[in-house]
Short mmCIF file of C-alpha atoms in Angstrom, two decimals:
data_model
loop_
_atom_site.label_atom_id
_atom_site.label_comp_id
_atom_site.label_asym_id
_atom_site.label_seq_id
_atom_site.Cartn_x
_atom_site.Cartn_y
_atom_site.Cartn_z
CA UNK A 1 -30.39 -2.12 19.71
CA UNK A 2 -32.09 -1.88 16.34
CA UNK A 3 -29.52 -4.20 14.79
CA UNK A 4 -30.54 -7.20 16.85
CA UNK A 5 -33.59 -7.64 14.60
CA UNK A 6 -32.79 -10.20 11.97
CA UNK A 7 -33.14 -8.36 8.71
CA UNK A 8 -31.28 -10.30 5.99
CA UNK A 9 -29.89 -7.23 4.23
CA UNK A 10 -28.51 -5.77 7.43
CA UNK A 11 -26.42 -8.82 8.16
CA UNK A 12 -25.48 -9.83 4.66
CA UNK A 13 -23.97 -6.48 3.68
CA UNK A 14 -21.38 -6.11 6.51
CA UNK A 15 -20.35 -9.76 6.31
CA UNK A 16 -20.05 -9.74 2.54
CA UNK A 17 -18.30 -6.37 2.64
CA UNK A 18 -15.74 -7.39 5.23
CA UNK A 19 -15.12 -10.69 3.42
CA UNK A 20 -14.58 -8.82 0.17
CA UNK A 21 -12.21 -6.32 1.83
CA UNK A 22 -10.25 -9.25 3.24
CA UNK A 23 -10.10 -10.95 -0.16
CA UNK A 24 -8.85 -7.70 -1.74
CA UNK A 25 -6.09 -7.35 0.87
CA UNK A 26 -5.13 -11.01 0.46
CA UNK A 27 -4.96 -10.38 -3.28
CA UNK A 28 -2.47 -7.57 -2.67
CA UNK A 29 -0.50 -9.84 -0.34
CA UNK A 30 -0.46 -12.52 -3.03
CA UNK A 31 0.71 -10.13 -5.76
CA UNK A 32 3.42 -8.47 -3.67
CA UNK A 33 4.53 -11.12 -1.17
CA UNK A 34 3.95 -14.52 -2.77
CA UNK A 35 7.34 -16.22 -2.86
CA UNK A 36 6.45 -19.89 -3.02
CA UNK A 37 3.95 -20.30 -0.19
CA UNK A 38 0.99 -21.13 -2.44
CA UNK A 39 2.57 -21.47 -5.87
CA UNK A 40 5.17 -23.88 -7.16
CA UNK A 41 8.73 -22.55 -7.16
CA UNK A 42 8.64 -21.89 -10.92
CA UNK A 43 5.30 -20.09 -10.85
CA UNK A 44 6.34 -18.11 -7.79
CA UNK A 45 9.58 -16.96 -9.35
CA UNK A 46 7.72 -16.01 -12.53
CA UNK A 47 5.22 -13.98 -10.48
CA UNK A 48 8.15 -12.44 -8.59
CA UNK A 49 9.83 -11.36 -11.83
CA UNK A 50 6.59 -10.05 -13.36
CA UNK A 51 5.70 -7.95 -10.31
CA UNK A 52 9.35 -7.17 -9.53
CA UNK A 53 9.41 -3.42 -10.26
CA UNK A 54 6.11 -2.83 -8.46
CA UNK A 55 7.35 -4.73 -5.42
CA UNK A 56 10.43 -2.50 -5.21
CA UNK A 57 8.55 0.74 -5.94
CA UNK A 58 5.83 -0.05 -3.39
CA UNK A 59 8.50 -0.65 -0.76
CA UNK A 60 7.77 -4.32 -0.16
CA UNK A 61 10.73 -6.51 0.88
CA UNK A 62 11.97 -8.15 -2.32
CA UNK A 63 14.82 -10.71 -2.59
CA UNK B 1 -28.91 9.97 4.49
CA UNK B 2 -29.38 6.45 3.22
CA UNK B 3 -26.30 4.27 2.92
CA UNK B 4 -25.21 3.42 -0.61
CA UNK B 5 -25.51 -0.20 -1.69
CA UNK B 6 -22.57 -2.50 -1.13
CA UNK B 7 -22.03 -2.77 -4.87
CA UNK B 8 -21.89 0.99 -5.15
CA UNK B 9 -19.25 1.16 -2.39
CA UNK B 10 -17.18 -1.52 -4.10
CA UNK B 11 -17.54 0.20 -7.48
CA UNK B 12 -16.55 3.58 -6.06
CA UNK B 13 -13.56 1.98 -4.33
CA UNK B 14 -12.47 0.17 -7.48
CA UNK B 15 -12.77 3.35 -9.55
CA UNK B 16 -10.90 5.45 -6.97
CA UNK B 17 -8.29 2.70 -6.75
CA UNK B 18 -7.90 2.69 -10.52
CA UNK B 19 -7.32 6.46 -10.49
CA UNK B 20 -4.78 6.05 -7.67
CA UNK B 21 -3.17 3.09 -9.39
CA UNK B 22 -2.98 4.92 -12.73
CA UNK B 23 -1.36 7.97 -11.15
CA UNK B 24 0.89 5.68 -9.11
CA UNK B 25 1.99 3.85 -12.25
CA UNK B 26 2.77 7.17 -13.95
CA UNK B 27 4.75 8.31 -10.90
CA UNK B 28 6.56 4.98 -10.88
CA UNK B 29 7.48 5.26 -14.55
CA UNK B 30 8.90 8.77 -14.26
CA UNK B 31 10.16 8.90 -10.66
CA UNK B 32 11.08 5.38 -9.55
CA UNK B 33 12.10 3.54 -12.74
CA UNK B 34 15.26 5.63 -13.34
CA UNK B 35 16.59 4.53 -9.92
CA UNK B 36 15.59 0.90 -10.57
CA UNK B 37 17.42 1.06 -13.93
CA UNK B 38 20.56 2.46 -12.29
CA UNK B 39 20.41 -0.13 -9.51
CA UNK B 40 20.03 -3.02 -11.98
CA UNK B 41 23.07 -1.75 -13.88
CA UNK B 42 25.07 -1.87 -10.63
CA UNK B 43 23.67 -5.30 -9.80
CA UNK B 44 24.66 -6.69 -13.21
CA UNK B 45 28.11 -5.09 -13.09
CA UNK B 46 28.63 -6.69 -9.66
CA UNK B 47 27.39 -10.09 -10.83
CA UNK B 48 29.76 -10.00 -13.81
CA UNK B 49 32.80 -9.40 -11.59
CA UNK B 50 31.92 -11.68 -8.71
CA UNK B 51 31.67 -15.44 -8.87
CA UNK B 52 27.86 -15.23 -8.85
CA UNK B 53 26.33 -17.17 -6.00
CA UNK B 54 23.30 -18.10 -8.10
CA UNK B 55 20.84 -16.67 -5.60
CA UNK B 56 20.54 -13.27 -7.27
CA UNK B 57 17.92 -13.29 -9.98
CA UNK B 58 18.56 -12.40 -13.56
CA UNK B 59 17.66 -9.15 -15.27
CA UNK B 60 19.43 -9.72 -18.57
CA UNK B 61 18.12 -10.88 -21.93
CA UNK B 62 18.21 -14.54 -20.90
CA UNK B 63 16.00 -13.80 -17.90
CA UNK B 64 12.59 -15.33 -17.24
CA UNK B 65 10.96 -11.96 -17.96
CA UNK B 66 12.67 -9.38 -20.15
CA UNK B 67 13.30 -5.88 -18.81
CA UNK B 68 10.69 -4.13 -21.03
CA UNK B 69 8.12 -6.74 -20.01
CA UNK B 70 9.11 -6.29 -16.39
CA UNK B 71 8.55 -2.51 -16.58
CA UNK B 72 5.12 -2.83 -18.23
CA UNK B 73 4.06 -5.66 -15.91
CA UNK B 74 5.23 -3.59 -12.94
CA UNK B 75 3.02 -0.69 -14.02
CA UNK B 76 0.05 -3.05 -14.47
CA UNK B 77 0.75 -4.53 -11.02
CA UNK B 78 0.61 -1.06 -9.46
CA UNK B 79 -2.75 -0.47 -11.19
CA UNK B 80 -4.16 -3.82 -9.97
CA UNK B 81 -2.86 -3.23 -6.44
CA UNK B 82 -4.49 0.23 -6.56
CA UNK B 83 -7.87 -1.25 -7.50
CA UNK B 84 -7.67 -3.94 -4.79
CA UNK B 85 -6.59 -1.44 -2.12
CA UNK B 86 -9.34 0.92 -3.33
CA UNK B 87 -12.01 -1.76 -2.82
CA UNK B 88 -10.71 -2.58 0.67
CA UNK B 89 -10.42 1.15 1.45
CA UNK B 90 -13.98 2.01 0.42
CA UNK B 91 -15.38 -0.97 2.35
CA UNK B 92 -13.33 -0.05 5.44
CA UNK B 93 -14.65 3.50 5.22
CA UNK B 94 -18.20 2.23 4.79
CA UNK B 95 -18.04 0.29 8.05
CA UNK B 96 -15.76 2.60 10.10
CA UNK B 97 -16.85 6.08 8.95
CA UNK B 98 -18.91 6.69 12.09
CA UNK B 99 -15.86 5.95 14.26
CA UNK B 100 -13.47 8.17 12.34
CA UNK B 101 -12.80 11.87 12.91
CA UNK B 102 -14.38 14.19 10.35
CA UNK B 103 -17.88 15.66 10.21
CA UNK B 104 -18.61 14.79 6.58
CA UNK B 105 -18.06 11.54 4.65
CA UNK B 106 -15.47 13.39 2.54
CA UNK B 107 -13.55 14.45 5.66
CA UNK B 108 -13.56 10.97 7.21
CA UNK B 109 -12.47 9.53 3.85
CA UNK B 110 -9.44 11.82 3.78
CA UNK B 111 -8.70 10.98 7.44
CA UNK B 112 -8.79 7.28 6.58
CA UNK B 113 -6.48 7.84 3.60
CA UNK B 114 -4.07 9.72 5.88
CA UNK B 115 -4.18 6.91 8.44
CA UNK B 116 -3.61 4.43 5.63
CA UNK B 117 -0.53 6.33 4.48
CA UNK B 118 0.83 6.45 8.03
CA UNK B 119 0.15 2.81 8.93
CA UNK B 120 0.66 1.00 5.62
CA UNK B 121 3.44 3.18 4.16
CA UNK B 122 5.30 5.42 6.62
CA UNK B 123 5.43 2.91 9.49
CA UNK B 124 7.01 0.02 7.54
CA UNK B 125 9.21 2.53 5.66
CA UNK B 126 10.73 3.58 9.01
CA UNK B 127 11.43 0.00 10.10
CA UNK B 128 12.22 -1.76 6.80
CA UNK B 129 12.85 1.02 4.27
CA UNK B 130 12.28 0.39 0.57
CA UNK B 131 15.39 -0.58 -1.36
CA UNK B 132 16.13 -0.65 -5.08
CA UNK B 133 17.40 -3.85 -6.71
CA UNK B 134 21.10 -4.51 -5.90
CA UNK B 135 20.33 -4.05 -2.20
CA UNK B 136 18.79 -6.89 -0.27
CA UNK B 137 20.13 -10.22 0.92
CA UNK B 138 17.86 -13.13 -0.12
CA UNK B 139 18.81 -14.84 3.15
CA UNK B 140 17.06 -12.16 5.24
CA UNK B 141 13.93 -11.76 3.08
CA UNK B 142 11.72 -13.86 5.39
CA UNK B 143 12.64 -11.83 8.47
CA UNK B 144 12.18 -8.58 6.54
CA UNK B 145 8.79 -9.68 5.21
CA UNK B 146 7.57 -10.73 8.65
CA UNK B 147 8.83 -7.46 10.16
CA UNK B 148 7.21 -5.48 7.35
CA UNK B 149 3.79 -7.13 7.82
CA UNK B 150 4.09 -7.09 11.62
CA UNK B 151 4.87 -3.36 11.54
CA UNK B 152 1.72 -2.71 9.52
CA UNK B 153 -0.39 -4.74 11.97
CA UNK B 154 1.13 -2.92 14.98
CA UNK B 155 0.72 0.48 13.30
CA UNK B 156 -2.94 -0.21 12.46
CA UNK B 157 -3.57 -1.30 16.06
CA UNK B 158 -1.86 1.85 17.39
CA UNK B 159 -3.81 4.06 14.97
CA UNK B 160 -7.08 2.42 16.06
CA UNK B 161 -6.15 2.98 19.71
CA UNK B 162 -5.18 6.63 19.15
CA UNK B 163 -8.35 7.30 17.14
CA UNK B 164 -10.45 5.65 19.83
CA UNK B 165 -8.85 7.72 22.63
CA UNK B 166 -9.17 10.89 20.53
CA UNK B 167 -12.92 10.33 20.36
CA UNK B 168 -13.51 8.84 23.84
CA UNK B 169 -16.72 10.42 25.15
CA UNK B 170 -15.75 9.85 28.79
CA UNK B 171 -12.80 12.28 28.58
CA UNK B 172 -12.92 16.06 28.26
CA UNK B 173 -11.84 17.40 24.85
CA UNK B 174 -8.56 18.76 26.25
CA UNK B 175 -7.69 15.54 28.05
CA UNK B 176 -8.42 13.30 25.08
CA UNK B 177 -6.38 15.48 22.71
CA UNK B 178 -3.37 15.27 25.03
CA UNK B 179 -3.92 11.57 25.75
CA UNK B 180 -4.20 10.72 22.05
CA UNK B 181 -1.10 12.74 21.16
CA UNK B 182 0.98 11.20 23.97
CA UNK B 183 -0.26 7.71 23.11
CA UNK B 184 0.64 8.25 19.45
CA UNK B 185 4.15 9.56 20.12
CA UNK B 186 5.01 7.07 22.87
CA UNK B 187 3.44 4.17 20.98
CA UNK B 188 5.38 4.99 17.81
CA UNK B 189 8.64 5.31 19.78
CA UNK B 190 8.03 1.97 21.53
CA UNK B 191 7.27 0.27 18.21
CA UNK B 192 10.44 1.62 16.59
CA UNK B 193 12.48 0.42 19.60
CA UNK B 194 10.81 -2.98 19.93
CA UNK B 195 10.40 -4.10 16.32
CA UNK B 196 13.37 -6.05 14.95
CA UNK B 197 16.03 -4.07 13.11
CA UNK B 198 15.69 -6.18 10.00
CA UNK B 199 16.82 -3.69 7.35
CA UNK B 200 19.71 -4.94 5.22
CA UNK B 201 22.98 -2.99 5.10
CA UNK B 202 23.49 -1.13 1.82
CA UNK B 203 26.41 -2.67 -0.12
CA UNK B 204 29.45 -0.43 -0.68
CA UNK B 205 29.02 -0.46 -4.47
CA UNK B 206 25.57 1.16 -4.28
CA UNK B 207 25.80 4.97 -3.92
CA UNK B 208 23.90 6.48 -0.99
CA UNK B 209 22.55 9.06 -3.42
CA UNK B 210 20.81 6.33 -5.43
CA UNK B 211 19.21 4.85 -2.30
CA UNK B 212 18.00 8.31 -1.26
CA UNK B 213 16.52 9.09 -4.67
CA UNK B 214 14.85 5.69 -4.84
CA UNK B 215 13.31 5.98 -1.37
CA UNK B 216 12.06 9.54 -1.90
CA UNK B 217 10.57 8.57 -5.27
CA UNK B 218 8.97 5.44 -3.81
CA UNK B 219 7.41 7.41 -0.93
CA UNK B 220 6.25 10.11 -3.35
CA UNK B 221 4.59 7.48 -5.52
CA UNK B 222 2.81 5.75 -2.62
CA UNK B 223 1.88 9.08 -1.00
CA UNK B 224 0.38 10.23 -4.29
CA UNK B 225 -1.59 6.99 -4.49
CA UNK B 226 -3.09 7.45 -1.01
CA UNK B 227 -3.91 11.08 -1.76
CA UNK B 228 -5.56 10.23 -5.08
CA UNK B 229 -7.42 7.31 -3.51
CA UNK B 230 -8.78 9.45 -0.67
CA UNK B 231 -9.68 12.41 -2.87
CA UNK B 232 -11.41 10.31 -5.54
CA UNK B 233 -13.28 8.24 -2.95
CA UNK B 234 -14.35 11.43 -1.15
CA UNK B 235 -15.54 12.95 -4.42
CA UNK B 236 -17.44 9.83 -5.47
CA UNK B 237 -18.96 9.38 -2.02
CA UNK B 238 -20.46 12.85 -1.81
CA UNK B 239 -24.19 12.76 -1.13
CA UNK B 240 -26.94 14.91 -2.71
CA UNK B 241 -26.23 14.84 -6.42
CA UNK B 242 -25.50 11.77 -8.49
CA UNK B 243 -22.09 11.33 -10.04
CA UNK B 244 -23.31 11.75 -13.66
CA UNK B 245 -25.01 15.02 -12.65
CA UNK B 246 -21.82 16.34 -11.07
CA UNK B 247 -19.75 15.18 -14.02
CA UNK B 248 -22.13 16.93 -16.42
CA UNK B 249 -21.93 20.04 -14.24
CA UNK B 250 -18.12 19.96 -14.29
CA UNK B 251 -18.01 19.43 -18.03
CA UNK B 252 -20.52 22.23 -18.56
CA UNK B 253 -18.63 24.65 -16.30
#
């Protein structure tokens, strides 16, 4: 296997890429599903109201 | 063909996601918002007549976020979600392209967008369909959210399995086509039967017609976003010429 050779670029790119993809998906989860898990109740309900229409339109369960 | 840099992949994904998000926001404004407006009117009429349990959130002028702000912020949210999904999409394609059907990068990009639509949109829409405001019991939101996310995970796993079988080198082309099709149909049927029936009943004061229009508009918006995401990513990811060259060519044509 060519990939077993330790070339920094070869390893860094997939790891960084997958980490970034995960962060992007978690960002979506935060915007559309955050209902008080990470934020305080006030902040969460503000985020809920701000993203409200998008949550409904994108088909995410909402209140 | 040398692989593009990671930054280039992310940039292409973000740009494609912005195109998808922009079109999605436009579709939301013209297709989905009318149903949301009608549903909020029903919700507020209901809240005025009933005792008001306090759990329903406010949409009126005294609300945390005013309606005009809510509409604009909703459109911005769709754009941001588009960019984030675009980045994740382009990175997923970068690492999975060789395992996806399609002979060219453009073809495998469109296949991935189609799989994304099926697993992230159609699958949860079958189990926990989208609802406008005025539908939805706050007491069941945790179960619905868990079912929604679980459906996406199960659908992605099934799609990966079907794609793997469809490309299994140890089977003859005929066998793997049949096996993949059977696996897809049976797997989808099992998932629909097994996953919890978490969808809320539609209250009597919400017309079925409104629900239908809302769901069709919502699916049209999300479908448009996947299509735009795939097409833009495929266009940006084309090898040979650089993007500025192609853009100049298109402008000159």
